[in-house]
Amino acid sequence: MPEELAGRLRPGARVAVPFHRRKLAAFVVRGREAAPEGVTRVFRVAGLLEEEPIFPAELFAFLEEAARYYLHPLGEVLRAAAPALPTGALRRLKAGGFLATGETLPGRKVAHVKALFATRTESEAPGRLGTRQRALLTVLEERGEEVPLAELRAHVREARSVLRGLADKGLVVLEERETLADPFFGKPVAREPPPKLRPAQAHATGVLCRALGEETPGAFLLHGVTGSGKTEVYLRVIAEALERERGALLLVPEIALTPQLVHRFRARFGDALAVLHSALGERERDDAWRRLRRGELKLAVGARSALFAPVPELGVLVVDEEHDGSFKQEEGFRYQARDMALFRAQRAGALCVLGSATPSLETFERARQGRLGHLSLPERATAQALPPVEIVDMRRQRRTPSGHALLSGPLDGAIRNCLDAEDQAILFLNRRGFAPNVRCTSCGEAVECPTCSVTLTEHRRQGVLRCHYCDYAQPRPDRCPSCGADALESLGLGTEQLEGMLAERFAPARVARLDRDVATGRSVEAVLERLRRGEIDLLVGTQMVTKGHDVPGVTLVGAVLADQSLAFPDFRAAERTFQLLSQVAGRAGRGERPGRVLFQTFLPEHAAIRAAAAHDYEAFFTSERDEREALGYPPFGRMVAVRVDAADEARARHTADELARVVRGLAVHRSGDVMVLGPAAAPIARLRGRYRFRFLLRGRQLRPVRHAAQAVAARIDAGIGNARAVVDVDPVSML
Ligand code: ADP
Ligand code: ZN
């Protein structure tokens, strides 16, 4: 440490360190008088990057704890949590100095793309178009508006070079423009006075506001049915925290899917609000971070990674839709933001509120055991009660009036009635594309991805078969790639096909679709806006349609294949099905007119489907809880997944065996405190050309399971050749 930095290097500060003729950014973790034993080289700190540590003390301590909990290297945790450095910052840094305070990033140019179909048609284009070029044109055409380049990248690989080819042919124009300050929510919002609270809301608000004033405010489950007004409770509690000069943080599943919620926050708190989302440019993210860090803003709203926002003097941390799977980070630093919210709030002496209509089993069991306070909003805040749900037994729907096996008589009639009444309907089908399989009727083989062990999904408008795991795409072949017969058939139903089918059958109804193929980022908001304005009669979509949308005109909801998600090889399949169905049902009848819901299913007796249809959380919880307890699955046991992959199958299998053997040699295994399940091939045995094996560590108590996981992590760190392995604490994905 150079003299001039004495006293200025605090934990959580970023410094520049020379490393092999480059400067790298590093985090200060703690000070030492001398190098620890075994360390042979010491680097001299070249300068301090910011005057104030980028992480306030509270946040830094929390991140250290998170790294320990997830057995993940602290450096990677800190890097995942910190905002990116300004470009060129390390270069501009003078020895011993630091970046000028408030130095901001240069404005980031963002490319927008517009199709020029009006002036030229595809057939006039010189030369033939490639698959990816055609795919991009289809996206642009479906959108009918200009699309930021970043969004096109989600659809087509190497989008920029593909676009350059199209621009040369005169089919598109590319324009570089500065980003808006906030591309999502930059519009001004009128302030709204708060409504009078319903009794249950008033009770919950009272309890939470009182807790806020206490030394250890604790954590609460806010269990409120869909439309019960949970958001209003969050608003009140957050207002109270701000009143007490404390900071507040709200985590939501996916910010692009919740423009309405952000709108309501802005209507209440004005612009004193940092909205953190992935569509923000570096500069905006950096700006929001710094304003929070300096205490200019005290309230932040964002998805999973907003957990790490440097909210000053944190007073309340709210996790909305706490059951949602998106709170689990599945790459790099794997963490569960909802669990970490409880950690962070407790450390900071802040109140934690977990809200949901369908709490995760983990959260509800915690509340049941009294480790979380339990507040409930059992009724809707609006005019209509929860909508009645009819279960349509698809085993008895062989001959449907529509002629399609998955549009039953009752659903067909309900859509007709809904349209006649000039209401709106949402149809939920959790499968994008035209058809999930293309199979040869002669040899029986389905067309598979060349690098993953899954079948390709047909996307008919783009004219391709696509892998939903690695994004590989190929034109739809004319003949079976296995036997050469001219006998390929599209099997099953996806949202693209359903959209077309409904548009044809119910013309001139306005049919739209909401899934990742047509809507990413900002255009999600556009579709939802059209739905709210009544410009869409029938909205077809994947689980994107189940989220918190509050559209009074929607009176009908249909789950086209309600049992679909039950087929997953995952102990949480029933829970996820129950949540999806309850949430989608909750979209109906939120306005003045009553709602109606239909679940089409081949498993009408299944507990998850019956409980969702009866809006009976307790019934589902009780049946599911017993099963989990009997089998020792979470929340009644702790689990760590170890996943191994390698380009060579034998290598992957061997590595997994070797890592599992580490655990089998431990005392915690011999004593029966830790079980090893596997290793076995993963349900998706090959992904992007790599073979995948995994095993699970399971036990009643956390400590021995973590001990075993630590031993595995240490073995991985010691080197496992050209295989890769990750340790996933409290895993969610079983694929
Ligand atoms: P949830 O988040 O529980 O699904 P919301 O917070 O979206 O429910 O509330 C559902 C609807 O009820 C919203 O349109 C909201 O404006 C309205 N609402 C909430 N609380 C009240 C209240 N106390 N009085 C009148 N309307 C309310
Ligand atoms: Zn693939």
Tab-separated table of C-alpha atoms in Angstrom, residues 115-542:
chain	number	residue	atom	x	y	z
A	115	ALA	CA	-37.079	-2.572	-41.669
A	116	LEU	CA	-37.651	-0.949	-45.057
A	117	PHE	CA	-40.349	-3.216	-46.403
A	118	ALA	CA	-42.332	-0.309	-47.730
A	119	THR	CA	-39.662	0.554	-50.264
A	120	ARG	CA	-38.348	-2.855	-51.191
A	121	THR	CA	-39.632	-6.336	-50.903
A	122	GLU	CA	-37.628	-9.388	-50.111
A	123	SER	CA	-37.972	-10.792	-53.604
A	124	GLU	CA	-36.392	-7.701	-55.123
A	125	ALA	CA	-33.364	-8.062	-52.905
A	126	PRO	CA	-30.160	-8.904	-54.689
A	127	GLY	CA	-29.073	-12.454	-53.933
A	128	ARG	CA	-30.688	-14.980	-51.635
A	129	LEU	CA	-31.236	-14.373	-47.953
A	130	GLY	CA	-29.638	-16.549	-45.291
A	131	THR	CA	-31.587	-18.265	-42.522
A	132	ARG	CA	-30.540	-15.744	-39.928
A	133	GLN	CA	-31.262	-12.828	-42.222
A	134	ARG	CA	-34.747	-14.156	-42.816
A	135	ALA	CA	-35.250	-14.752	-39.102
A	136	LEU	CA	-34.307	-11.170	-38.324
A	137	LEU	CA	-36.607	-9.799	-40.984
A	138	THR	CA	-39.454	-11.844	-39.536
A	139	VAL	CA	-38.873	-10.368	-36.095
A	140	LEU	CA	-38.817	-6.834	-37.516
A	141	GLU	CA	-41.912	-7.520	-39.536
A	142	GLU	CA	-43.823	-8.937	-36.563
A	143	ARG	CA	-42.925	-5.904	-34.527
A	144	GLY	CA	-43.704	-3.388	-37.241
A	145	GLU	CA	-41.582	-0.797	-35.446
A	146	GLU	CA	-37.953	-0.050	-34.898
A	147	VAL	CA	-36.166	-2.425	-32.591
A	148	PRO	CA	-33.012	-1.820	-30.556
A	149	LEU	CA	-30.146	-3.975	-31.741
A	150	ALA	CA	-29.626	-5.365	-28.259
A	151	GLU	CA	-33.071	-6.962	-28.415
A	152	LEU	CA	-32.413	-8.529	-31.783
A	153	ARG	CA	-29.426	-10.256	-30.271
A	154	ALA	CA	-31.865	-12.265	-28.184
A	155	HIS	CA	-33.324	-13.656	-31.389
A	156	VAL	CA	-30.398	-14.143	-33.709
A	157	ARG	CA	-26.751	-14.813	-33.076
A	158	GLU	CA	-24.274	-12.257	-34.386
A	159	ALA	CA	-27.160	-9.948	-35.082
A	160	ARG	CA	-24.951	-7.022	-36.012
A	161	SER	CA	-23.175	-8.765	-38.861
A	162	VAL	CA	-26.439	-10.293	-40.054
A	163	LEU	CA	-27.927	-6.811	-40.105
A	164	ARG	CA	-24.998	-5.401	-42.003
A	165	GLY	CA	-25.755	-7.872	-44.779
A	166	LEU	CA	-29.390	-6.810	-44.782
A	167	ALA	CA	-28.452	-3.138	-44.808
A	168	ASP	CA	-26.210	-3.732	-47.834
A	169	LYS	CA	-29.211	-5.201	-49.610
A	170	GLY	CA	-31.197	-2.105	-48.689
A	171	LEU	CA	-33.670	-4.033	-46.568
A	172	VAL	CA	-33.003	-2.378	-43.217
A	173	VAL	CA	-31.465	0.769	-41.820
A	174	LEU	CA	-29.317	0.907	-38.753
A	175	GLU	CA	-29.193	4.090	-36.751
A	176	GLU	CA	-26.935	4.868	-33.806
A	177	ARG	CA	-28.572	7.094	-31.221
A	178	GLU	CA	-27.887	8.055	-27.612
A	179	THR	CA	-29.892	6.126	-25.068
A	180	LEU	CA	-32.661	7.864	-23.220
A	181	ALA	CA	-32.107	8.404	-19.534
A	182	ASP	CA	-34.521	5.588	-18.853
A	183	PRO	CA	-35.776	3.693	-21.870
A	184	PHE	CA	-38.544	1.953	-19.920
A	185	PHE	CA	-39.997	4.330	-17.486
A	186	GLY	CA	-38.845	7.739	-18.623
A	187	LYS	CA	-42.346	9.072	-19.164
A	188	PRO	CA	-43.723	11.456	-16.581
A	189	VAL	CA	-46.328	9.993	-14.246
A	190	ALA	CA	-49.178	11.826	-12.560
A	191	ARG	CA	-49.141	11.647	-8.765
A	192	GLU	CA	-51.972	9.607	-7.280
A	193	PRO	CA	-53.395	9.955	-3.792
A	194	PRO	CA	-53.445	6.665	-1.849
A	195	PRO	CA	-56.817	4.844	-1.597
A	196	LYS	CA	-58.509	4.120	1.707
A	197	LEU	CA	-57.200	0.803	3.004
A	198	ARG	CA	-59.378	-2.279	3.338
A	199	PRO	CA	-59.470	-3.679	6.898
A	200	ALA	CA	-57.041	-6.537	6.157
A	201	GLN	CA	-54.658	-4.125	4.429
A	202	ALA	CA	-54.890	-1.712	7.343
A	203	HIS	CA	-54.092	-4.494	9.793
A	204	ALA	CA	-51.057	-5.695	7.806
A	205	THR	CA	-49.822	-2.142	7.321
A	206	GLY	CA	-50.190	-1.441	11.044
A	207	VAL	CA	-48.207	-4.509	12.071
A	208	LEU	CA	-45.449	-3.811	9.564
A	209	CYS	CA	-45.135	-0.125	10.392
A	210	ARG	CA	-44.899	-0.929	14.092
A	211	ALA	CA	-42.199	-3.514	13.360
A	212	LEU	CA	-40.269	-0.859	11.432
A	213	GLY	CA	-39.850	1.110	14.639
A	214	GLU	CA	-38.309	-1.784	16.523
A	215	GLU	CA	-34.670	-2.645	17.089
A	216	THR	CA	-35.019	-5.982	15.295
A	217	PRO	CA	-38.012	-5.575	12.995
A	218	GLY	CA	-37.970	-9.204	11.820
A	219	ALA	CA	-39.398	-10.705	8.673
A	220	PHE	CA	-42.961	-11.292	7.497
A	221	LEU	CA	-44.856	-13.253	4.914
A	222	LEU	CA	-47.585	-11.149	3.330
A	223	HIS	CA	-49.879	-13.816	1.958
A	224	GLY	CA	-52.539	-12.105	-0.116
A	225	VAL	CA	-54.670	-13.620	-2.866
A	226	THR	CA	-54.273	-12.199	-6.373
A	227	GLY	CA	-55.731	-8.698	-6.480
A	228	SER	CA	-55.870	-8.349	-2.692
A	229	GLY	CA	-53.855	-5.140	-2.765
A	230	LYS	CA	-50.421	-6.282	-1.596
A	231	THR	CA	-48.795	-3.503	-3.578
A	232	GLU	CA	-50.710	-0.903	-1.594
A	233	VAL	CA	-49.314	-2.403	1.609
A	234	TYR	CA	-45.766	-2.229	0.228
A	235	LEU	CA	-46.334	1.407	-0.725
A	236	ARG	CA	-47.495	2.306	2.776
A	237	VAL	CA	-44.682	0.525	4.575
A	238	ILE	CA	-42.079	2.000	2.254
A	239	ALA	CA	-43.554	5.487	2.728
A	240	GLU	CA	-43.263	4.953	6.478
A	241	ALA	CA	-39.614	3.882	6.183
A	242	LEU	CA	-38.798	6.944	4.060
A	243	GLU	CA	-40.618	9.086	6.595
A	244	ARG	CA	-38.230	7.727	9.211
A	245	GLU	CA	-35.313	8.628	6.916
A	246	ARG	CA	-34.532	5.000	6.209
A	247	GLY	CA	-33.934	3.465	2.791
A	248	ALA	CA	-36.185	0.946	1.046
A	249	LEU	CA	-35.616	-1.759	-1.547
A	250	LEU	CA	-38.264	-3.604	-3.550
A	251	LEU	CA	-37.355	-6.713	-5.533
A	252	VAL	CA	-39.680	-7.863	-8.322
A	253	PRO	CA	-39.410	-10.941	-10.556
A	254	GLU	CA	-38.903	-9.313	-13.927
A	255	ILE	CA	-39.009	-5.602	-14.304
A	256	ALA	CA	-40.012	-5.666	-17.981
A	257	LEU	CA	-43.116	-7.629	-16.993
A	258	THR	CA	-44.116	-5.274	-14.215
A	259	PRO	CA	-44.279	-1.796	-15.784
A	260	GLN	CA	-47.565	-1.257	-13.943
A	261	LEU	CA	-46.026	-1.774	-10.539
A	262	VAL	CA	-43.179	0.628	-11.285
A	263	HIS	CA	-45.775	3.079	-12.565
A	264	ARG	CA	-47.627	2.883	-9.260
A	265	PHE	CA	-44.430	3.509	-7.342
A	266	ARG	CA	-43.636	6.521	-9.450
A	267	ALA	CA	-47.176	7.791	-9.033
A	268	ARG	CA	-46.659	7.662	-5.273
A	269	PHE	CA	-43.015	8.644	-4.842
A	270	GLY	CA	-42.312	10.682	-7.959
A	271	ASP	CA	-38.765	10.562	-9.246
A	272	ALA	CA	-37.151	9.847	-5.876
A	273	LEU	CA	-36.816	6.303	-7.069
A	274	ALA	CA	-33.999	4.316	-8.678
A	275	VAL	CA	-35.324	1.758	-11.142
A	276	LEU	CA	-32.670	-0.861	-11.805
A	277	HIS	CA	-33.145	-3.139	-14.771
A	278	SER	CA	-31.079	-5.006	-17.299
A	279	ALA	CA	-32.053	-2.733	-20.204
A	280	LEU	CA	-30.262	0.179	-18.565
A	281	GLY	CA	-27.052	1.268	-20.194
A	282	GLU	CA	-23.796	1.256	-18.221
A	283	ARG	CA	-24.051	4.944	-17.624
A	284	GLU	CA	-27.586	4.862	-16.234
A	285	ARG	CA	-26.836	1.901	-14.003
A	286	ASP	CA	-23.725	3.581	-12.736
A	287	ASP	CA	-25.652	6.784	-12.196
A	288	ALA	CA	-28.441	5.069	-10.225
A	289	TRP	CA	-25.856	3.241	-8.119
A	290	ARG	CA	-23.964	6.424	-7.302
A	291	ARG	CA	-27.075	8.384	-6.421
A	292	LEU	CA	-28.092	5.657	-3.987
A	293	ARG	CA	-24.564	5.430	-2.645
A	294	ARG	CA	-24.448	9.182	-1.987
A	295	GLY	CA	-27.841	9.039	-0.309
A	296	GLU	CA	-29.552	11.252	-2.914
A	297	LEU	CA	-32.020	8.431	-3.533
A	298	LYS	CA	-33.318	6.214	-0.785
A	299	LEU	CA	-35.632	3.918	-2.695
A	300	ALA	CA	-34.697	1.331	-5.310
A	301	VAL	CA	-36.863	-1.046	-7.339
A	302	GLY	CA	-35.388	-3.811	-9.431
A	303	ALA	CA	-35.139	-7.468	-10.296
A	304	ARG	CA	-32.897	-10.105	-8.698
A	305	SER	CA	-29.572	-8.259	-8.868
A	306	ALA	CA	-31.031	-5.131	-7.250
A	307	LEU	CA	-30.505	-7.118	-4.063
A	308	PHE	CA	-27.006	-5.615	-4.161
A	309	ALA	CA	-28.122	-2.001	-4.556
A	310	PRO	CA	-26.343	0.307	-2.080
A	311	VAL	CA	-29.563	1.598	-0.553
A	312	PRO	CA	-28.538	3.877	2.303
A	313	GLU	CA	-29.644	3.022	5.845
A	314	LEU	CA	-31.805	0.172	4.694
A	315	GLY	CA	-35.072	0.153	6.624
A	316	VAL	CA	-37.267	-2.207	4.637
A	317	LEU	CA	-36.645	-4.836	1.992
A	318	VAL	CA	-39.685	-6.159	0.120
A	319	VAL	CA	-39.672	-9.183	-2.179
A	320	ASP	CA	-42.778	-9.199	-4.347
A	321	GLU	CA	-43.948	-12.578	-5.734
A	322	GLU	CA	-41.338	-14.223	-3.565
A	323	HIS	CA	-42.165	-17.668	-5.024
A	324	ASP	CA	-41.004	-16.643	-8.492
A	325	GLY	CA	-38.250	-18.751	-10.037
A	326	SER	CA	-36.451	-15.730	-11.476
A	327	PHE	CA	-35.055	-14.845	-8.048
A	328	LYS	CA	-32.641	-17.722	-8.476
A	329	GLN	CA	-29.498	-16.809	-10.384
A	330	GLU	CA	-28.494	-19.867	-12.407
A	331	GLU	CA	-25.091	-18.859	-13.729
A	332	GLY	CA	-21.798	-17.769	-12.222
A	333	PHE	CA	-22.532	-16.714	-8.654
A	334	ARG	CA	-25.630	-18.832	-8.044
A	335	TYR	CA	-27.781	-17.250	-5.389
A	336	GLN	CA	-31.426	-17.072	-4.368
A	337	ALA	CA	-32.292	-13.381	-4.002
A	338	ARG	CA	-35.302	-14.060	-1.778
A	339	ASP	CA	-33.240	-16.032	0.743
A	340	MET	CA	-30.483	-13.446	0.604
A	341	ALA	CA	-33.023	-10.675	1.160
A	342	LEU	CA	-33.764	-12.234	4.539
A	343	PHE	CA	-30.017	-12.343	5.292
A	344	ARG	CA	-29.393	-8.781	4.217
A	345	ALA	CA	-32.384	-7.318	6.025
A	346	GLN	CA	-31.500	-9.112	9.233
A	347	ARG	CA	-27.887	-7.882	9.081
A	348	ALA	CA	-28.962	-4.328	8.343
A	349	GLY	CA	-31.564	-4.285	11.108
A	350	ALA	CA	-34.211	-3.835	8.413
A	351	LEU	CA	-37.726	-5.176	8.077
A	352	CYS	CA	-38.166	-7.884	5.435
A	353	VAL	CA	-41.505	-8.510	3.717
A	354	LEU	CA	-42.030	-11.496	1.410
A	355	GLY	CA	-45.249	-11.085	-0.556
A	356	SER	CA	-47.101	-13.666	-2.621
A	357	ALA	CA	-50.480	-15.154	-3.422
A	358	THR	CA	-48.788	-18.526	-3.719
A	359	PRO	CA	-45.874	-18.585	-1.271
A	360	SER	CA	-43.049	-21.043	-1.868
A	361	LEU	CA	-43.140	-24.046	0.425
A	362	GLU	CA	-39.939	-22.808	2.027
A	363	THR	CA	-41.482	-19.490	2.986
A	364	PHE	CA	-44.840	-20.834	4.100
A	365	GLU	CA	-43.219	-23.496	6.263
A	366	ARG	CA	-41.023	-20.834	7.862
A	367	ALA	CA	-44.133	-18.823	8.653
A	368	ARG	CA	-45.904	-21.912	9.973
A	369	GLN	CA	-43.030	-22.579	12.343
A	370	GLY	CA	-43.198	-18.991	13.544
A	371	ARG	CA	-39.814	-17.994	12.110
A	372	LEU	CA	-41.613	-15.439	9.919
A	373	GLY	CA	-44.560	-13.296	10.896
A	374	HIS	CA	-47.682	-14.257	8.944
A	375	LEU	CA	-50.040	-11.607	7.571
A	376	SER	CA	-52.849	-12.441	5.213
A	377	LEU	CA	-55.119	-10.622	2.825
A	378	PRO	CA	-57.761	-13.267	2.163
A	379	GLU	CA	-59.976	-11.233	-0.158
A	380	ARG	CA	-59.687	-9.121	-3.231
A	381	ALA	CA	-59.533	-5.369	-2.762
A	382	THR	CA	-61.723	-4.801	-5.812
A	383	ALA	CA	-65.418	-5.300	-6.628
A	384	GLN	CA	-65.232	-8.935	-7.701
A	385	ALA	CA	-64.330	-12.024	-5.701
A	386	LEU	CA	-61.826	-14.537	-7.043
A	387	PRO	CA	-63.203	-16.011	-10.274
A	388	PRO	CA	-64.727	-19.500	-10.358
A	389	VAL	CA	-62.553	-22.058	-12.144
A	390	GLU	CA	-63.932	-24.890	-14.286
A	391	ILE	CA	-61.791	-27.938	-14.942
A	392	VAL	CA	-62.238	-29.294	-18.463
A	393	ASP	CA	-61.388	-32.993	-18.618
A	394	MET	CA	-59.631	-33.301	-21.953
A	395	ARG	CA	-59.952	-37.087	-21.959
A	396	ARG	CA	-63.617	-36.530	-22.771
A	397	GLN	CA	-63.043	-33.936	-25.471
A	398	ARG	CA	-62.264	-36.174	-28.418
A	399	ARG	CA	-64.426	-34.384	-30.938
A	400	THR	CA	-64.154	-30.641	-30.451
A	401	PRO	CA	-66.233	-28.082	-32.381
A	402	SER	CA	-63.018	-26.286	-33.364
A	403	GLY	CA	-61.579	-29.415	-34.914
A	404	HIS	CA	-58.419	-28.950	-32.867
A	405	ALA	CA	-57.749	-31.396	-30.042
A	406	LEU	CA	-56.583	-28.637	-27.670
A	407	LEU	CA	-59.470	-26.214	-28.076
A	408	SER	CA	-62.324	-27.895	-26.231
A	409	GLY	CA	-66.026	-27.146	-26.622
A	410	PRO	CA	-66.278	-25.341	-23.265
A	411	LEU	CA	-63.242	-23.125	-23.904
A	412	ASP	CA	-64.339	-22.443	-27.456
A	413	GLY	CA	-67.774	-21.361	-26.204
A	414	ALA	CA	-66.312	-19.264	-23.400
A	415	ILE	CA	-64.093	-17.376	-25.837
A	416	ARG	CA	-67.104	-16.764	-28.080
A	417	ASN	CA	-69.157	-15.390	-25.157
A	418	CYS	CA	-66.284	-13.243	-23.987
A	419	LEU	CA	-65.858	-11.706	-27.441
A	420	ASP	CA	-69.616	-11.169	-27.776
A	421	ALA	CA	-69.556	-9.233	-24.506
A	422	GLU	CA	-66.632	-7.188	-25.890
A	423	ASP	CA	-64.416	-8.361	-23.058
A	424	GLN	CA	-60.844	-9.600	-23.257
A	425	ALA	CA	-59.341	-13.035	-22.697
A	426	ILE	CA	-55.914	-14.424	-21.814
A	427	LEU	CA	-54.905	-17.874	-23.048
A	428	PHE	CA	-51.956	-19.448	-21.346
A	429	LEU	CA	-49.803	-22.096	-23.022
A	430	ASN	CA	-46.284	-22.497	-21.729
A	431	ARG	CA	-44.633	-23.472	-24.978
A	432	ARG	CA	-43.407	-21.040	-27.554
A	433	GLY	CA	-43.027	-21.759	-31.241
A	434	PHE	CA	-45.386	-23.443	-33.666
A	435	ALA	CA	-44.898	-27.074	-32.660
A	436	PRO	CA	-42.580	-28.570	-30.032
A	437	ASN	CA	-41.657	-31.591	-32.186
A	438	VAL	CA	-41.148	-32.460	-35.803
A	439	ARG	CA	-41.291	-36.202	-36.224
A	440	CYS	CA	-40.973	-38.594	-39.154
A	441	THR	CA	-44.072	-40.746	-39.510
A	442	SER	CA	-42.074	-43.310	-41.433
A	443	CYS	CA	-39.130	-44.054	-39.094
A	444	GLY	CA	-40.471	-42.374	-35.952
A	445	GLU	CA	-37.396	-40.219	-35.315
A	446	ALA	CA	-37.852	-36.653	-34.110
A	447	VAL	CA	-35.516	-33.976	-35.425
A	448	GLU	CA	-33.001	-33.248	-32.666
A	449	CYS	CA	-30.484	-30.520	-31.943
A	450	PRO	CA	-27.032	-31.546	-33.170
A	451	THR	CA	-25.403	-30.494	-29.891
A	452	CYS	CA	-28.136	-30.972	-27.250
A	453	SER	CA	-30.193	-34.031	-26.379
A	454	VAL	CA	-33.515	-32.296	-27.020
A	455	THR	CA	-35.881	-32.080	-29.981
A	456	LEU	CA	-36.017	-28.942	-32.088
A	457	THR	CA	-39.064	-26.702	-31.947
A	458	GLU	CA	-40.657	-25.580	-35.163
A	459	HIS	CA	-40.984	-21.826	-35.664
A	460	ARG	CA	-43.037	-21.679	-38.796
A	461	ARG	CA	-43.066	-17.959	-39.497
A	462	GLN	CA	-39.305	-17.868	-39.325
A	463	GLY	CA	-39.203	-21.074	-41.341
A	464	VAL	CA	-36.781	-22.724	-38.931
A	465	LEU	CA	-36.436	-25.465	-36.379
A	466	ARG	CA	-34.810	-24.071	-33.259
A	467	CYS	CA	-33.216	-25.466	-30.115
A	468	HIS	CA	-34.693	-23.795	-27.043
A	469	TYR	CA	-31.573	-24.545	-25.029
A	470	CYS	CA	-28.662	-23.417	-27.227
A	471	ASP	CA	-30.531	-21.348	-29.851
A	472	TYR	CA	-29.222	-23.417	-32.758
A	473	ALA	CA	-31.502	-23.020	-35.787
A	474	GLN	CA	-31.805	-24.731	-39.144
A	475	PRO	CA	-34.311	-24.467	-41.990
A	476	ARG	CA	-37.150	-26.973	-41.701
A	477	PRO	CA	-35.953	-29.956	-43.745
A	478	ASP	CA	-38.155	-31.318	-46.543
A	479	ARG	CA	-37.232	-34.890	-45.762
A	480	CYS	CA	-36.473	-36.830	-42.599
A	481	PRO	CA	-32.774	-36.394	-41.773
A	482	SER	CA	-32.667	-39.968	-40.446
A	483	CYS	CA	-34.370	-42.061	-43.131
A	484	GLY	CA	-34.888	-39.607	-45.981
A	485	ALA	CA	-38.649	-40.211	-46.201
A	486	ASP	CA	-40.891	-37.326	-47.200
A	487	ALA	CA	-42.932	-37.863	-44.030
A	488	LEU	CA	-42.145	-35.118	-41.515
A	489	GLU	CA	-45.027	-34.062	-39.338
A	490	SER	CA	-45.326	-31.204	-36.836
A	491	LEU	CA	-46.539	-32.489	-33.483
A	492	GLY	CA	-48.001	-30.678	-30.515
A	493	LEU	CA	-49.121	-27.108	-30.009
A	494	GLY	CA	-47.108	-23.973	-29.333
A	495	THR	CA	-48.147	-20.346	-28.848
A	496	GLU	CA	-47.388	-19.388	-32.446
A	497	GLN	CA	-49.779	-22.028	-33.754
A	498	LEU	CA	-52.420	-21.253	-31.134
A	499	GLU	CA	-52.309	-17.578	-32.077
A	500	GLY	CA	-52.867	-18.405	-35.742
A	501	MET	CA	-55.623	-20.889	-34.961
A	502	LEU	CA	-57.538	-18.399	-32.813
A	503	ALA	CA	-57.088	-15.560	-35.309
A	504	GLU	CA	-58.648	-17.762	-37.970
A	505	ARG	CA	-61.461	-19.173	-35.867
A	506	PHE	CA	-62.493	-15.957	-34.140
A	507	ALA	CA	-61.875	-13.426	-36.916
A	508	PRO	CA	-62.103	-10.444	-36.822
A	509	ALA	CA	-61.034	-10.586	-33.147
A	510	ARG	CA	-57.672	-8.956	-32.525
A	511	VAL	CA	-55.286	-11.688	-31.417
A	512	ALA	CA	-51.813	-11.006	-30.040
A	513	ARG	CA	-49.059	-13.053	-28.538
A	514	LEU	CA	-46.717	-12.505	-25.605
A	515	ASP	CA	-43.682	-14.749	-25.463
A	516	ARG	CA	-39.938	-14.409	-25.815
A	517	ASP	CA	-40.113	-14.787	-29.598
A	518	VAL	CA	-42.159	-11.652	-30.169
A	519	ALA	CA	-41.511	-9.630	-27.062
A	520	THR	CA	-38.279	-8.805	-25.334
A	521	GLY	CA	-37.443	-5.843	-23.163
A	522	ARG	CA	-39.347	-2.775	-24.115
A	523	SER	CA	-41.807	-4.388	-26.507
A	524	VAL	CA	-43.271	-6.405	-23.610
A	525	GLU	CA	-44.466	-3.138	-22.204
A	526	ALA	CA	-45.942	-2.218	-25.586
A	527	VAL	CA	-48.006	-5.438	-25.756
A	528	LEU	CA	-49.245	-4.991	-22.187
A	529	GLU	CA	-50.108	-1.377	-22.928
A	530	ARG	CA	-52.187	-2.450	-25.930
A	531	LEU	CA	-53.954	-5.009	-23.758
A	532	ARG	CA	-54.759	-2.370	-21.150
A	533	ARG	CA	-56.059	0.044	-23.784
A	534	GLY	CA	-58.411	-2.667	-25.045
A	535	GLU	CA	-56.665	-2.999	-28.412
A	536	ILE	CA	-56.222	-6.747	-27.976
A	537	ASP	CA	-59.190	-9.115	-27.655
A	538	LEU	CA	-57.322	-12.371	-27.185
A	539	LEU	CA	-53.835	-12.527	-25.740
A	540	VAL	CA	-51.962	-15.806	-26.156
A	541	GLY	CA	-48.788	-16.327	-24.217
A	542	THR	CA	-46.327	-18.315	-22.184
